[in-house]
PDB file of C-alpha atoms in Angstrom:
ATOM      1  CA  MET X   1      19.588 -98.738-118.350  1.00  0.00           C
ATOM      2  CA  ALA X   2      21.903 -99.397-115.434  1.00  0.00           C
ATOM      3  CA  LEU X   3      23.129 -97.942-112.210  1.00  0.00           C
ATOM      4  CA  LEU X   4      26.884 -97.499-112.637  1.00  0.00           C
ATOM      5  CA  ILE X   5      29.276 -96.452-109.888  1.00  0.00           C
ATOM      6  CA  ASP X   6      32.756 -96.381-111.391  1.00  0.00           C
ATOM      7  CA  ARG X   7      35.744 -94.666-109.774  1.00  0.00           C
ATOM      8  CA  LYS X   8      39.457 -94.642-110.537  1.00  0.00           C
ATOM      9  CA  LEU X   9      41.933 -93.566-107.872  1.00  0.00           C
ATOM     10  CA  GLU X  10      45.645 -92.940-108.198  1.00  0.00           C
ATOM     11  CA  ILE X  11      47.321 -94.456-105.165  1.00  0.00           C
ATOM     12  CA  ALA X  12      50.838 -93.641-103.941  1.00  0.00           C
ATOM     13  CA  ALA X  13      51.747 -97.279-103.333  1.00  0.00           C
ATOM     14  CA  PRO X  14      52.870-100.163-105.543  1.00  0.00           C
ATOM     15  CA  ALA X  15      50.198-102.270-107.264  1.00  0.00           C
ATOM     16  CA  SER X  16      51.311-105.239-105.140  1.00  0.00           C
ATOM     17  CA  VAL X  17      50.416-103.385-101.931  1.00  0.00           C
ATOM     18  CA  VAL X  18      46.987-102.391-103.247  1.00  0.00           C
ATOM     19  CA  TRP X  19      46.436-106.009-104.296  1.00  0.00           C
ATOM     20  CA  GLU X  20      47.322-107.110-100.783  1.00  0.00           C
ATOM     21  CA  VAL X  21      44.740-104.701 -99.358  1.00  0.00           C
ATOM     22  CA  ILE X  22      41.827-105.698-101.611  1.00  0.00           C
ATOM     23  CA  SER X  23      42.523-109.444-101.644  1.00  0.00           C
ATOM     24  CA  ASP X  24      43.214-109.920 -97.899  1.00  0.00           C
ATOM     25  CA  LEU X  25      39.544-110.363 -97.018  1.00  0.00           C
ATOM     26  CA  PRO X  26      40.070-111.284 -93.327  1.00  0.00           C
ATOM     27  CA  ARG X  27      41.602-107.810 -92.744  1.00  0.00           C
ATOM     28  CA  TYR X  28      38.624-105.867 -94.161  1.00  0.00           C
ATOM     29  CA  PRO X  29      37.333-105.041 -90.644  1.00  0.00           C
ATOM     30  CA  GLU X  30      40.601-103.175 -89.968  1.00  0.00           C
ATOM     31  CA  TRP X  31      40.073-100.552 -92.658  1.00  0.00           C
ATOM     32  CA  ASN X  32      36.794-100.999 -94.584  1.00  0.00           C
ATOM     33  CA  ARG X  33      33.832 -99.113 -93.119  1.00  0.00           C
ATOM     34  CA  PHE X  34      31.437-100.215 -95.903  1.00  0.00           C
ATOM     35  CA  CYS X  35      32.148-103.913 -96.451  1.00  0.00           C
ATOM     36  CA  ILE X  36      33.001-104.650 -92.853  1.00  0.00           C
ATOM     37  CA  GLU X  37      33.531-108.365 -93.357  1.00  0.00           C
ATOM     38  CA  ALA X  38      34.204-110.555 -96.395  1.00  0.00           C
ATOM     39  CA  ARG X  39      34.785-114.298 -96.782  1.00  0.00           C
ATOM     40  CA  SER X  40      35.763-116.171 -99.907  1.00  0.00           C
ATOM     41  CA  THR X  41      38.427-118.277-101.574  1.00  0.00           C
ATOM     42  CA  LEU X  42      38.201-115.808-104.516  1.00  0.00           C
ATOM     43  CA  LYS X  43      38.119-118.809-106.838  1.00  0.00           C
ATOM     44  CA  PRO X  44      35.806-118.242-109.823  1.00  0.00           C
ATOM     45  CA  GLY X  45      32.512-119.992-109.137  1.00  0.00           C
ATOM     46  CA  ASP X  46      32.921-119.861-105.351  1.00  0.00           C
ATOM     47  CA  ALA X  47      30.751-117.720-103.131  1.00  0.00           C
ATOM     48  CA  ILE X  48      31.866-114.409-101.672  1.00  0.00           C
ATOM     49  CA  ASP X  49      29.981-113.532 -98.493  1.00  0.00           C
ATOM     50  CA  LEU X  50      29.937-109.824 -97.744  1.00  0.00           C
ATOM     51  CA  ARG X  51      28.712-108.012 -94.649  1.00  0.00           C
ATOM     52  CA  VAL X  52      27.860-104.504 -95.786  1.00  0.00           C
ATOM     53  CA  GLN X  53      26.908-101.377 -93.872  1.00  0.00           C
ATOM     54  CA  LEU X  54      24.036 -99.900 -95.911  1.00  0.00           C
ATOM     55  CA  PHE X  55      21.743 -99.291 -92.963  1.00  0.00           C
ATOM     56  CA  ALA X  56      22.134 -98.982 -89.187  1.00  0.00           C
ATOM     57  CA  ARG X  57      22.520-102.760 -88.928  1.00  0.00           C
ATOM     58  CA  PRO X  58      24.954-104.444 -91.301  1.00  0.00           C
ATOM     59  CA  GLN X  59      23.556-107.231 -93.457  1.00  0.00           C
ATOM     60  CA  TRP X  60      25.074-110.260 -95.167  1.00  0.00           C
ATOM     61  CA  GLN X  61      24.812-110.831 -98.876  1.00  0.00           C
ATOM     62  CA  ARG X  62      26.148-113.680-100.995  1.00  0.00           C
ATOM     63  CA  GLU X  63      27.548-113.169-104.456  1.00  0.00           C
ATOM     64  CA  PHE X  64      29.725-115.363-106.674  1.00  0.00           C
ATOM     65  CA  VAL X  65      33.252-114.814-107.910  1.00  0.00           C
ATOM     66  CA  THR X  66      33.314-114.516-111.708  1.00  0.00           C
ATOM     67  CA  GLU X  67      36.924-113.438-112.367  1.00  0.00           C
ATOM     68  CA  PHE X  68      40.245-113.639-110.593  1.00  0.00           C
ATOM     69  CA  ASP X  69      43.577-112.378-111.946  1.00  0.00           C
ATOM     70  CA  SER X  70      46.163-112.553-109.173  1.00  0.00           C
ATOM     71  CA  GLY X  71      47.805-109.183-108.582  1.00  0.00           C
ATOM     72  CA  ARG X  72      45.483-107.400-110.999  1.00  0.00           C
ATOM     73  CA  GLY X  73      41.899-107.769-109.844  1.00  0.00           C
ATOM     74  CA  PHE X  74      38.771-109.802-109.276  1.00  0.00           C
ATOM     75  CA  ALA X  75      35.035-109.524-109.892  1.00  0.00           C
ATOM     76  CA  TYR X  76      31.837-111.007-108.525  1.00  0.00           C
ATOM     77  CA  SER X  77      28.143-110.937-109.269  1.00  0.00           C
ATOM     78  CA  MET X  78      24.880-111.602-107.518  1.00  0.00           C
ATOM     79  CA  LYS X  79      22.924-114.661-108.546  1.00  0.00           C
ATOM     80  CA  PRO X  80      20.648-113.191-111.234  1.00  0.00           C
ATOM     81  CA  VAL X  81      17.062-112.719-110.235  1.00  0.00           C
ATOM     82  CA  PRO X  82      14.635-114.486-112.659  1.00  0.00           C
ATOM     83  CA  ALA X  83      13.143-112.813-115.726  1.00  0.00           C
ATOM     84  CA  GLY X  84      16.054-110.348-115.979  1.00  0.00           C
ATOM     85  CA  SER X  85      14.653-108.350-113.074  1.00  0.00           C
ATOM     86  CA  LEU X  86      18.010-107.641-111.396  1.00  0.00           C
ATOM     87  CA  SER X  87      21.681-108.465-111.816  1.00  0.00           C
ATOM     88  CA  SER X  88      24.885-106.894-110.565  1.00  0.00           C
ATOM     89  CA  ARG X  89      28.608-106.969-111.170  1.00  0.00           C
ATOM     90  CA  ARG X  90      31.328-105.613-108.884  1.00  0.00           C
ATOM     91  CA  SER X  91      34.948-105.435-109.970  1.00  0.00           C
ATOM     92  CA  HIS X  92      38.247-104.336-108.510  1.00  0.00           C
ATOM     93  CA  SER X  93      41.200-103.749-110.816  1.00  0.00           C
ATOM     94  CA  ILE X  94      44.724-102.426-110.408  1.00  0.00           C
ATOM     95  CA  GLU X  95      47.098-101.013-112.995  1.00  0.00           C
ATOM     96  CA  ALA X  96      50.714-100.128-112.125  1.00  0.00           C
ATOM     97  CA  LEU X  97      51.866 -96.656-113.174  1.00  0.00           C
ATOM     98  CA  ASP X  98      55.434 -97.170-111.967  1.00  0.00           C
ATOM     99  CA  ALA X  99      57.209 -98.949-109.106  1.00  0.00           C
ATOM    100  CA  GLU X 100      55.516 -96.844-106.407  1.00  0.00           C
ATOM    101  CA  ARG X 101      52.178 -95.757-107.875  1.00  0.00           C
ATOM    102  CA  CYS X 102      49.127 -97.394-109.384  1.00  0.00           C
ATOM    103  CA  VAL X 103      45.529 -96.815-110.384  1.00  0.00           C
ATOM    104  CA  TYR X 104      42.809 -98.701-108.524  1.00  0.00           C
ATOM    105  CA  GLU X 105      39.428 -98.956-110.241  1.00  0.00           C
ATOM    106  CA  SER X 106      36.256 -99.849-108.395  1.00  0.00           C
ATOM    107  CA  CYS X 107      33.226-100.533-110.550  1.00  0.00           C
ATOM    108  CA  PHE X 108      29.675-101.529-109.595  1.00  0.00           C
ATOM    109  CA  ARG X 109      26.934-102.114-112.149  1.00  0.00           C
ATOM    110  CA  LEU X 110      23.323-102.925-111.347  1.00  0.00           C
ATOM    111  CA  GLN X 111      20.768-103.579-114.094  1.00  0.00           C
ATOM    112  CA  GLY X 112      17.379-105.040-114.775  1.00  0.00           C
ATOM    113  CA  TRP X 113      13.825-103.808-114.588  1.00  0.00           C
ATOM    114  CA  LEU X 114      13.976-103.629-110.777  1.00  0.00           C
ATOM    115  CA  MET X 115      17.029-101.373-110.920  1.00  0.00           C
ATOM    116  CA  PRO X 116      15.071 -98.070-110.738  1.00  0.00           C
ATOM    117  CA  LEU X 117      13.437 -99.235-107.497  1.00  0.00           C
ATOM    118  CA  VAL X 118      16.752-100.392-105.993  1.00  0.00           C
ATOM    119  CA  ARG X 119      18.399 -97.136-107.088  1.00  0.00           C
ATOM    120  CA  SER X 120      15.670 -95.050-105.444  1.00  0.00           C
ATOM    121  CA  VAL X 121      16.028 -96.977-102.149  1.00  0.00           C
ATOM    122  CA  LEU X 122      19.792 -97.669-102.091  1.00  0.00           C
ATOM    123  CA  GLY X 123      21.438 -95.470-104.750  1.00  0.00           C
ATOM    124  CA  ARG X 124      22.827 -92.771-102.442  1.00  0.00           C
ATOM    125  CA  ARG X 125      23.821 -95.299 -99.805  1.00  0.00           C
ATOM    126  CA  LEU X 126      25.665 -97.429-102.380  1.00  0.00           C
ATOM    127  CA  GLN X 127      27.484 -94.392-103.775  1.00  0.00           C
ATOM    128  CA  ALA X 128      28.504 -93.251-100.287  1.00  0.00           C
ATOM    129  CA  GLY X 129      29.534 -96.789 -99.289  1.00  0.00           C
ATOM    130  CA  PHE X 130      31.714 -97.368-102.324  1.00  0.00           C
ATOM    131  CA  ALA X 131      33.300 -93.901-101.863  1.00  0.00           C
ATOM    132  CA  VAL X 132      34.159 -94.781 -98.258  1.00  0.00           C
ATOM    133  CA  MET X 133      35.586 -98.158 -99.322  1.00  0.00           C
ATOM    134  CA  ASN X 134      37.643 -96.628-102.132  1.00  0.00           C
ATOM    135  CA  GLU X 135      39.125 -94.076 -99.787  1.00  0.00           C
ATOM    136  CA  GLY X 136      39.801 -96.871 -97.303  1.00  0.00           C
ATOM    137  CA  VAL X 137      41.735 -98.822 -99.965  1.00  0.00           C
ATOM    138  CA  ARG X 138      43.812 -95.726-100.745  1.00  0.00           C
ATOM    139  CA  GLN X 139      44.512 -94.875 -97.105  1.00  0.00           C
ATOM    140  CA  ARG X 140      45.362 -98.452 -96.099  1.00  0.00           C
ATOM    141  CA  ALA X 141      47.673 -99.066 -99.088  1.00  0.00           C
ATOM    142  CA  GLU X 142      49.500 -95.774 -98.622  1.00  0.00           C
ATOM    143  CA  PHE X 143      49.844 -96.383 -94.881  1.00  0.00           C
ATOM    144  CA  LEU X 144      51.263 -99.888 -95.412  1.00  0.00           C
ATOM    145  CA  TRP X 145      53.652 -98.647 -98.111  1.00  0.00           C
ATOM    146  CA  ASN X 146      54.879 -95.742 -95.947  1.00  0.00           C
ATOM    147  CA  GLU X 147      55.442 -98.096 -92.989  1.00  0.00           C
ATOM    148  CA  ARG X 148      57.406-100.501 -95.184  1.00  0.00           C
ATOM    149  CA  ARG X 149      59.532 -97.701 -96.651  1.00  0.00           C
ATOM    150  CA  LYS X 150      60.331 -96.490 -93.120  1.00  0.00           C
ATOM    151  CA  GLY X 151      61.419-100.014 -92.248  1.00  0.00           C
ATOM    152  CA  LEU X 152      63.621-100.215 -95.345  1.00  0.00           C
ATOM    153  CA  THR X 153      65.193 -96.825 -94.546  1.00  0.00           C
ATOM    154  CA  ALA X 154      65.855 -97.783 -90.931  1.00  0.00           C
ATOM    155  CA  ALA X 155      67.376-101.110 -91.985  1.00  0.00           C
ATOM    156  CA  GLY X 156      69.504 -99.596 -94.729  1.00  0.00           C
TER     157      GLY X 156
END
């Protein structure tokens, strides 16, 4: 049994722009109201430090990058808690539909025998937070793409 929060969004921007948004961690405070700060090299095995807004006061959490595919996505997991009590995996992936559209998938999976407790305390907050972040990715990517297209039109 697991808590799964999986969402696919079609975004009216090229995959490269969405990649720029999700992989440019220092800019998260500009658009991300859930994960308001993130620090990492995004190299598999390296830490990813996330400051998330689950409660009134944001809190830091450290996870570890497990996958990185430049331009396509990355994933990270918490350090597993002993005895299989709790583990998580978070992934971001992008698939181009054409030159100006793509699908962004955000997936979070939490499992272990402590999962029901975590779900009862944080389930709604996690769902709301990931929804806000997903919408932030879409809005930021579409804004950047529209601004760049305006610049190309003005220059051409």
